[in-house]
Amino acid sequence: VALYRRSGCTDVLAKPIDREQFFDVVTRHLAGDGDGDGDRDRDGGDDTDADGESCERELQRLAAEFSAGLPARIAGIRAALGRRDWPALASLAHSLRGSAGFYGHDALTRAAGAVDDALRAGDMAAGAALCGDLQAEAERVLRLAPASAPRTP
């Protein structure tokens, strides 16, 4: 952390991401100029809002971006599975495992984690079989996503 601070970072978030800490950091940086003081924006105006609407809008935008990107992620998983490209499949599952939970998709995190764990343990047959559960859970997430997000991978 000290190295990051010396490099100019004002905040550090480690994995696994703690949602409350993330919200606090995002709120501080959206409300200010990124230096953590949270009271003035870059043009000198007051950019805080007491009810956190700007933070909520940003988080909604990020959640919509996650949902919009989910079909491409699942398509990548299907393609890697079809090629039997186990390292690519493990990487894609690991990435999805790490991001889905932040947006409240715990079942998707577990499904991606099961694939990731099986492949990293060298059990390619189990990893491949678990991809069906992962794809089904991703479809469920997409059905629940806002109307602006794509619905099919």
Tab-separated table of C-alpha atoms in Angstrom:
chain	number	residue	atom	x	y	z
A	1	VAL	CA	0.000	0.000	0.000
A	2	ALA	CA	2.851	2.363	0.781
A	3	LEU	CA	4.216	1.919	-2.748
A	4	TYR	CA	0.816	2.812	-4.202
A	5	ARG	CA	0.555	5.901	-2.001
A	6	ARG	CA	4.060	7.031	-3.035
A	7	SER	CA	2.956	6.566	-6.664
A	8	GLY	CA	0.087	8.995	-6.134
A	9	CYS	CA	-2.837	6.726	-5.293
A	10	THR	CA	-5.154	8.218	-2.708
A	11	ASP	CA	-7.123	5.033	-2.035
A	12	VAL	CA	-6.488	1.316	-2.363
A	13	LEU	CA	-9.089	-1.447	-2.569
A	14	ALA	CA	-7.877	-5.017	-2.215
A	15	LYS	CA	-9.644	-8.177	-3.345
A	16	PRO	CA	-12.038	-9.408	-2.274
A	17	ILE	CA	-13.777	-6.064	-2.569
A	18	ASP	CA	-15.635	-4.933	0.522
A	19	ARG	CA	-18.815	-3.295	-0.838
A	20	GLU	CA	-19.109	-0.724	1.967
A	21	GLN	CA	-15.496	0.341	1.573
A	22	PHE	CA	-15.955	0.540	-2.206
A	23	PHE	CA	-19.062	2.731	-1.803
A	24	ASP	CA	-17.181	5.005	0.600
A	25	VAL	CA	-14.261	5.404	-1.817
A	26	VAL	CA	-16.493	5.987	-4.846
A	27	THR	CA	-18.641	8.487	-2.940
A	28	ARG	CA	-15.565	10.455	-1.852
A	29	HIS	CA	-14.146	10.565	-5.359
A	30	LEU	CA	-17.423	11.354	-7.113
A	31	ALA	CA	-18.139	14.099	-4.635
A	32	GLY	CA	-14.759	15.776	-5.006
A	33	ASP	CA	-11.742	15.996	-7.186
A	34	GLY	CA	-10.374	12.592	-6.283
A	35	ASP	CA	-8.105	13.761	-3.500
A	36	GLY	CA	-10.441	12.384	-0.890
A	37	ASP	CA	-11.530	15.745	0.522
A	38	GLY	CA	-15.005	15.283	-0.982
A	39	ASP	CA	-16.030	18.913	-1.113
A	40	ARG	CA	-15.126	20.564	-4.422
A	41	ASP	CA	-15.105	19.438	-8.024
A	42	ARG	CA	-12.443	20.371	-10.581
A	43	ASP	CA	-14.145	23.588	-11.682
A	44	GLY	CA	-14.391	24.801	-8.092
A	45	GLY	CA	-18.113	24.141	-7.681
A	46	ASP	CA	-19.689	22.145	-4.923
A	47	ASP	CA	-20.390	18.671	-6.329
A	48	THR	CA	-21.629	16.900	-3.202
A	49	ASP	CA	-25.178	15.718	-2.841
A	50	ALA	CA	-26.399	14.733	0.582
A	51	ASP	CA	-28.382	11.703	-0.497
A	52	GLY	CA	-25.610	10.126	-2.576
A	53	GLU	CA	-27.504	10.354	-5.872
A	54	SER	CA	-24.356	10.796	-7.962
A	55	CYS	CA	-22.789	7.726	-6.369
A	56	GLU	CA	-25.983	5.745	-6.876
A	57	ARG	CA	-26.129	6.802	-10.543
A	58	GLU	CA	-22.531	5.742	-11.048
A	59	LEU	CA	-23.120	2.391	-9.382
A	60	GLN	CA	-26.204	1.842	-11.546
A	61	ARG	CA	-24.122	2.675	-14.611
A	62	LEU	CA	-21.463	0.167	-13.555
A	63	ALA	CA	-24.093	-2.522	-12.901
A	64	ALA	CA	-25.641	-1.886	-16.330
A	65	GLU	CA	-22.168	-2.095	-17.883
A	66	PHE	CA	-21.599	-5.442	-16.138
A	67	SER	CA	-24.951	-6.759	-17.434
A	68	ALA	CA	-24.274	-5.446	-20.932
A	69	GLY	CA	-20.916	-7.237	-20.996
A	70	LEU	CA	-22.226	-10.518	-19.624
A	71	PRO	CA	-23.374	-11.942	-22.993
A	72	ALA	CA	-19.874	-11.462	-24.436
A	73	ARG	CA	-18.319	-13.106	-21.382
A	74	ILE	CA	-20.620	-16.116	-21.729
A	75	ALA	CA	-19.913	-16.281	-25.462
A	76	GLY	CA	-16.198	-16.318	-24.615
A	77	ILE	CA	-16.754	-19.119	-22.117
A	78	ARG	CA	-18.682	-21.126	-24.715
A	79	ALA	CA	-15.962	-20.559	-27.314
A	80	ALA	CA	-13.152	-21.549	-24.927
A	81	LEU	CA	-15.114	-24.639	-23.897
A	82	GLY	CA	-15.692	-25.552	-27.551
A	83	ARG	CA	-11.960	-25.241	-28.275
A	84	ARG	CA	-11.126	-27.070	-25.039
A	85	ASP	CA	-8.929	-24.110	-24.201
A	86	TRP	CA	-8.743	-24.816	-20.482
A	87	PRO	CA	-6.442	-21.905	-19.516
A	88	ALA	CA	-8.721	-19.402	-21.304
A	89	LEU	CA	-11.814	-20.973	-19.755
A	90	ALA	CA	-10.263	-20.837	-16.274
A	91	SER	CA	-9.287	-17.203	-16.780
A	92	LEU	CA	-12.774	-16.221	-17.954
A	93	ALA	CA	-14.446	-18.076	-15.076
A	94	HIS	CA	-12.021	-16.536	-12.580
A	95	SER	CA	-12.731	-13.022	-13.871
A	96	LEU	CA	-16.483	-13.551	-13.711
A	97	ARG	CA	-16.152	-15.032	-10.241
A	98	GLY	CA	-14.356	-11.901	-9.103
A	99	SER	CA	-16.817	-9.379	-10.488
A	100	ALA	CA	-20.293	-10.915	-10.267
A	101	GLY	CA	-20.487	-10.893	-6.492
A	102	PHE	CA	-19.839	-7.179	-6.305
A	103	TYR	CA	-23.063	-6.574	-8.196
A	104	GLY	CA	-25.006	-8.886	-5.888
A	105	HIS	CA	-24.951	-11.945	-8.146
A	106	ASP	CA	-23.788	-14.410	-5.513
A	107	ALA	CA	-25.126	-17.498	-7.312
A	108	LEU	CA	-23.253	-16.441	-10.464
A	109	THR	CA	-20.107	-15.988	-8.376
A	110	ARG	CA	-20.510	-19.502	-6.965
A	111	ALA	CA	-21.146	-21.030	-10.406
A	112	ALA	CA	-18.093	-19.305	-11.916
A	113	GLY	CA	-16.058	-20.260	-8.846
A	114	ALA	CA	-16.993	-23.920	-9.227
A	115	VAL	CA	-15.745	-23.901	-12.830
A	116	ASP	CA	-12.607	-21.988	-11.843
A	117	ASP	CA	-11.829	-24.330	-8.928
A	118	ALA	CA	-12.370	-27.504	-10.971
A	119	LEU	CA	-10.127	-26.327	-13.792
A	120	ARG	CA	-7.397	-25.091	-11.479
A	121	ALA	CA	-7.500	-28.501	-9.753
A	122	GLY	CA	-6.934	-30.148	-13.134
A	123	ASP	CA	-10.404	-31.685	-13.381
A	124	MET	CA	-11.255	-30.590	-16.909
A	125	ALA	CA	-14.278	-32.903	-17.199
A	126	ALA	CA	-15.875	-31.428	-14.069
A	127	GLY	CA	-15.018	-27.882	-15.169
A	128	ALA	CA	-16.613	-28.472	-18.545
A	129	ALA	CA	-19.719	-30.037	-16.980
A	130	LEU	CA	-20.087	-27.136	-14.548
A	131	CYS	CA	-20.146	-24.656	-17.449
A	132	GLY	CA	-23.795	-25.617	-18.000
A	133	ASP	CA	-24.681	-24.366	-14.505
A	134	LEU	CA	-22.641	-21.230	-15.096
A	135	GLN	CA	-24.399	-20.463	-18.384
A	136	ALA	CA	-27.837	-21.120	-16.839
A	137	GLU	CA	-27.110	-18.752	-13.957
A	138	ALA	CA	-25.833	-16.084	-16.360
A	139	GLU	CA	-29.090	-16.397	-18.326
A	140	ARG	CA	-31.042	-15.949	-15.085
A	141	VAL	CA	-29.045	-12.817	-14.259
A	142	LEU	CA	-29.725	-11.413	-17.721
A	143	ARG	CA	-33.462	-12.056	-17.379
A	144	LEU	CA	-33.420	-9.996	-14.183
A	145	ALA	CA	-31.237	-7.226	-15.669
A	146	PRO	CA	-32.657	-3.810	-16.577
A	147	ALA	CA	-34.408	-3.621	-19.944
A	148	SER	CA	-31.504	-1.660	-21.432
A	149	ALA	CA	-29.130	-4.627	-21.073
A	150	PRO	CA	-28.873	-7.248	-23.824
A	151	ARG	CA	-30.885	-10.352	-23.016
A	152	THR	CA	-29.165	-13.098	-25.007
A	153	PRO	CA	-25.514	-14.136	-25.142
